Backbone as JSON, one array per atom type, in Angstrom:
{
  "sequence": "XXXXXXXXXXXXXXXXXXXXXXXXXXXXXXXXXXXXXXXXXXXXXXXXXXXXXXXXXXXXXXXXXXXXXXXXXXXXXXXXXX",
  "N": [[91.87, 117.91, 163.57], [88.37, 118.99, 163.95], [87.62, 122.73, 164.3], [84.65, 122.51, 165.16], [84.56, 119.72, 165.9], [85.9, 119.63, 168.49], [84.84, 121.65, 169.65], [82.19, 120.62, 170.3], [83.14, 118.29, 171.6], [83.74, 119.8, 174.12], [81.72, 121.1, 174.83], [79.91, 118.63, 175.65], [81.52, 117.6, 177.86], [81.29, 119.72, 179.53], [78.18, 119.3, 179.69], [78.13, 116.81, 181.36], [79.31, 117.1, 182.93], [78.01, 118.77, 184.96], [75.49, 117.36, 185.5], [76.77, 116.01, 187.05], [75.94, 114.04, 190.43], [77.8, 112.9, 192.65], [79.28, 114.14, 193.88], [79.86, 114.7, 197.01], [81.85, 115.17, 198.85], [84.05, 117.27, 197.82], [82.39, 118.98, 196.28], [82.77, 119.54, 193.83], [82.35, 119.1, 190.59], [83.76, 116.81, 188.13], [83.3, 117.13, 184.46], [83.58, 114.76, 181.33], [84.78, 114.22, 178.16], [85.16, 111.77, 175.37], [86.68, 111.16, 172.54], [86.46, 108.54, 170.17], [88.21, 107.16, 167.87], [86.78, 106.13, 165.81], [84.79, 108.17, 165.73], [82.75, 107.98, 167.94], [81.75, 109.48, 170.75], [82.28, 108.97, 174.58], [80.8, 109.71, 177.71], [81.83, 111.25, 181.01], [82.21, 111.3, 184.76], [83.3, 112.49, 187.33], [83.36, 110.71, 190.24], [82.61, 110.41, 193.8], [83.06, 108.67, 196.64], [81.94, 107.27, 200.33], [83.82, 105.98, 200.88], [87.62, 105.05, 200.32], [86.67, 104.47, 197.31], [86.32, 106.42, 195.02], [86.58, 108.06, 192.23], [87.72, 109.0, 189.02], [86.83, 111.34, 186.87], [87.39, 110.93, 184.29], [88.64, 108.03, 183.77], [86.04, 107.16, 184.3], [85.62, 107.91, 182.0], [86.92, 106.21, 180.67], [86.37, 103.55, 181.05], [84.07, 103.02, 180.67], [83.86, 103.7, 177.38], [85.49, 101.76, 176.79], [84.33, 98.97, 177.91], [82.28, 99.05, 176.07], [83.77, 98.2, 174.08], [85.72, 99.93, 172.5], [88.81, 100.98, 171.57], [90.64, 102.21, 170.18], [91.67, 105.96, 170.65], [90.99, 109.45, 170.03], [90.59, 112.13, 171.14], [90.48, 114.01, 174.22], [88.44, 115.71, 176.37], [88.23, 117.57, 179.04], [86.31, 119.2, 181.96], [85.61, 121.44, 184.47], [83.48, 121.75, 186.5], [82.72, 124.23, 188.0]],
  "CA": [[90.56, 117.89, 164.15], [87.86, 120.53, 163.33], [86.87, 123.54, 165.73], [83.4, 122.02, 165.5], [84.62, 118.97, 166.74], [86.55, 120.59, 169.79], [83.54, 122.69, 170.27], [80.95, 119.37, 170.78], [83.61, 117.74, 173.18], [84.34, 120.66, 175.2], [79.87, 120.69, 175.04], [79.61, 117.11, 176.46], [81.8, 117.48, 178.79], [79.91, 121.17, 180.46], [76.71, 118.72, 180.19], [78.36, 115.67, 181.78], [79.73, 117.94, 184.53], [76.59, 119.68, 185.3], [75.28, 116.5, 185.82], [77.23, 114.89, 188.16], [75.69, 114.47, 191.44], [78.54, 112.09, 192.98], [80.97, 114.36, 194.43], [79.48, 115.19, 198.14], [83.11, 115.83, 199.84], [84.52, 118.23, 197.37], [81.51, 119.27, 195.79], [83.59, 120.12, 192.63], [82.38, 117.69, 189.59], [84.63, 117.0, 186.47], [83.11, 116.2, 182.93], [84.79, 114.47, 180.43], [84.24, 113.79, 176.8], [86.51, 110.92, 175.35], [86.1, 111.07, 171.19], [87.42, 107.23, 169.66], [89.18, 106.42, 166.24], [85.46, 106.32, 164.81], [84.1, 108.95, 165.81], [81.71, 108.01, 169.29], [81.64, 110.55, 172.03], [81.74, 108.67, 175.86], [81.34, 110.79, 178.81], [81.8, 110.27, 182.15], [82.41, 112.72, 185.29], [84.38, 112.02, 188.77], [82.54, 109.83, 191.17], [83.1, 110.36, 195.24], [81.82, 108.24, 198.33], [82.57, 107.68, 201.66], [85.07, 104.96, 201.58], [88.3, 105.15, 199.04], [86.62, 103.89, 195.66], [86.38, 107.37, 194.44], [86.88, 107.33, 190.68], [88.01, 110.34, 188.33], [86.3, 111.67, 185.69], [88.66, 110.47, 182.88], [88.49, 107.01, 184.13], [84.89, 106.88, 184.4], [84.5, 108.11, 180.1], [87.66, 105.34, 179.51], [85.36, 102.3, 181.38], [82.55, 103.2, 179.66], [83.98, 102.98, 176.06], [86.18, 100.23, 176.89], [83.46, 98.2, 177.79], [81.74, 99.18, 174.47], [84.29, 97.19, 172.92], [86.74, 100.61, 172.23], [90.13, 100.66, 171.76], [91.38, 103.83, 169.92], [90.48, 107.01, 171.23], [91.39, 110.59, 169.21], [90.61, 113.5, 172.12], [89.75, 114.13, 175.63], [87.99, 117.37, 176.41], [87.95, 117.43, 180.6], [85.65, 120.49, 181.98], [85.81, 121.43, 185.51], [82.14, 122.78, 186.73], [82.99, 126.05, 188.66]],
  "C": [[89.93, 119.27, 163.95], [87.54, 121.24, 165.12], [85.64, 122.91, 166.03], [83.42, 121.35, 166.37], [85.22, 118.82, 168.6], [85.61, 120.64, 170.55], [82.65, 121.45, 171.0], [81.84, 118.55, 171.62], [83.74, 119.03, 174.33], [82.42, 120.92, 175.68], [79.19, 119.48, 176.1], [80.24, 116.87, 177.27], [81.56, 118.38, 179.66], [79.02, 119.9, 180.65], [77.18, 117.49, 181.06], [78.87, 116.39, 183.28], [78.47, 118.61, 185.24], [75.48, 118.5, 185.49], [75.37, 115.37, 186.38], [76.88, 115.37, 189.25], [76.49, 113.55, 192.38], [79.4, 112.75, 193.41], [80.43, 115.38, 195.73], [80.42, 115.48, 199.08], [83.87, 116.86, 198.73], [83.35, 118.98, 196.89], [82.04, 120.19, 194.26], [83.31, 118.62, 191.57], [83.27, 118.64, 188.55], [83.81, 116.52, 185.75], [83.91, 116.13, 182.13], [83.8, 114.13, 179.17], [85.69, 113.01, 175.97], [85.7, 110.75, 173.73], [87.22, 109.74, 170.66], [87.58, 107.15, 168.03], [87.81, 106.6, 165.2], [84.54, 107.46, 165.17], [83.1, 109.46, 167.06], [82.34, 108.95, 170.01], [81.05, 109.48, 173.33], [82.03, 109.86, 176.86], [80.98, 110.19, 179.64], [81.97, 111.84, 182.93], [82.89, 111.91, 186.58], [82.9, 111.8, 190.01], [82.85, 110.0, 192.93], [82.33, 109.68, 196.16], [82.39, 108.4, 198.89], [83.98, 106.47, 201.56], [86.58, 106.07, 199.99], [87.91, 104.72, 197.48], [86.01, 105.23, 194.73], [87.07, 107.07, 192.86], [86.93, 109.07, 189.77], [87.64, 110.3, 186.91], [86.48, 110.73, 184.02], [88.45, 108.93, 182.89], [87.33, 106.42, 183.77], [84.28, 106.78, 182.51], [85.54, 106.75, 179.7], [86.78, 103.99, 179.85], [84.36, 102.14, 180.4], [82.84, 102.99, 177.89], [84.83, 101.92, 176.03], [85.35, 99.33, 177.18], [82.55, 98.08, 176.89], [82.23, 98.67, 173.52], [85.03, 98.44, 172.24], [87.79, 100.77, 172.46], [91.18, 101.95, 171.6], [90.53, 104.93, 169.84], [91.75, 108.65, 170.45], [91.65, 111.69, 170.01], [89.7, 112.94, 173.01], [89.52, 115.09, 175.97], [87.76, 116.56, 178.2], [87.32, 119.11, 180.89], [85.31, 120.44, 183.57], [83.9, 122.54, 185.85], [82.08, 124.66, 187.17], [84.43, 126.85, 187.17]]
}
């Protein structure tokens, strides 16, 4: 895998973190960047409410291309906001 490509997940997952407004009891978001077999970039970032259906970052980018109809996935860049 190239540095470039590194570089633009470790990118999308800063912007996917910096854009989560879902985590009101820790106030600590994760972004993720999940790169698949062809090439797509999903991101996702850690979800919190009040009950238990809290949902983690990682989870949130594998839903999202698994429901896109993805199967094989190459890298996961995770990026912690603070």
């Amino acid at each position: 895998m190239s540095h470039d490509v590194i570089l633009r997940l470790i990118d999308e997952a800063k912007k996917a973190s910096l854009s989560n407004f879902c985590c009101p009891h820790t106030n600590f978001s994760v972004g993720v960047s999940l790169l698949t077999k062809d090439g797509k970039i999903y991101t996702g970032f850690n979800i919190e409410n009040h009950g238990i259906l809290s949902i983690c970052g990682e989870r949130s980018a594998f839903v999202k291309a698994l429901t896109e109809g993805c199967r094989e996935f190459v890298a996961i860049a995770v990026v912690g906001k603070d």
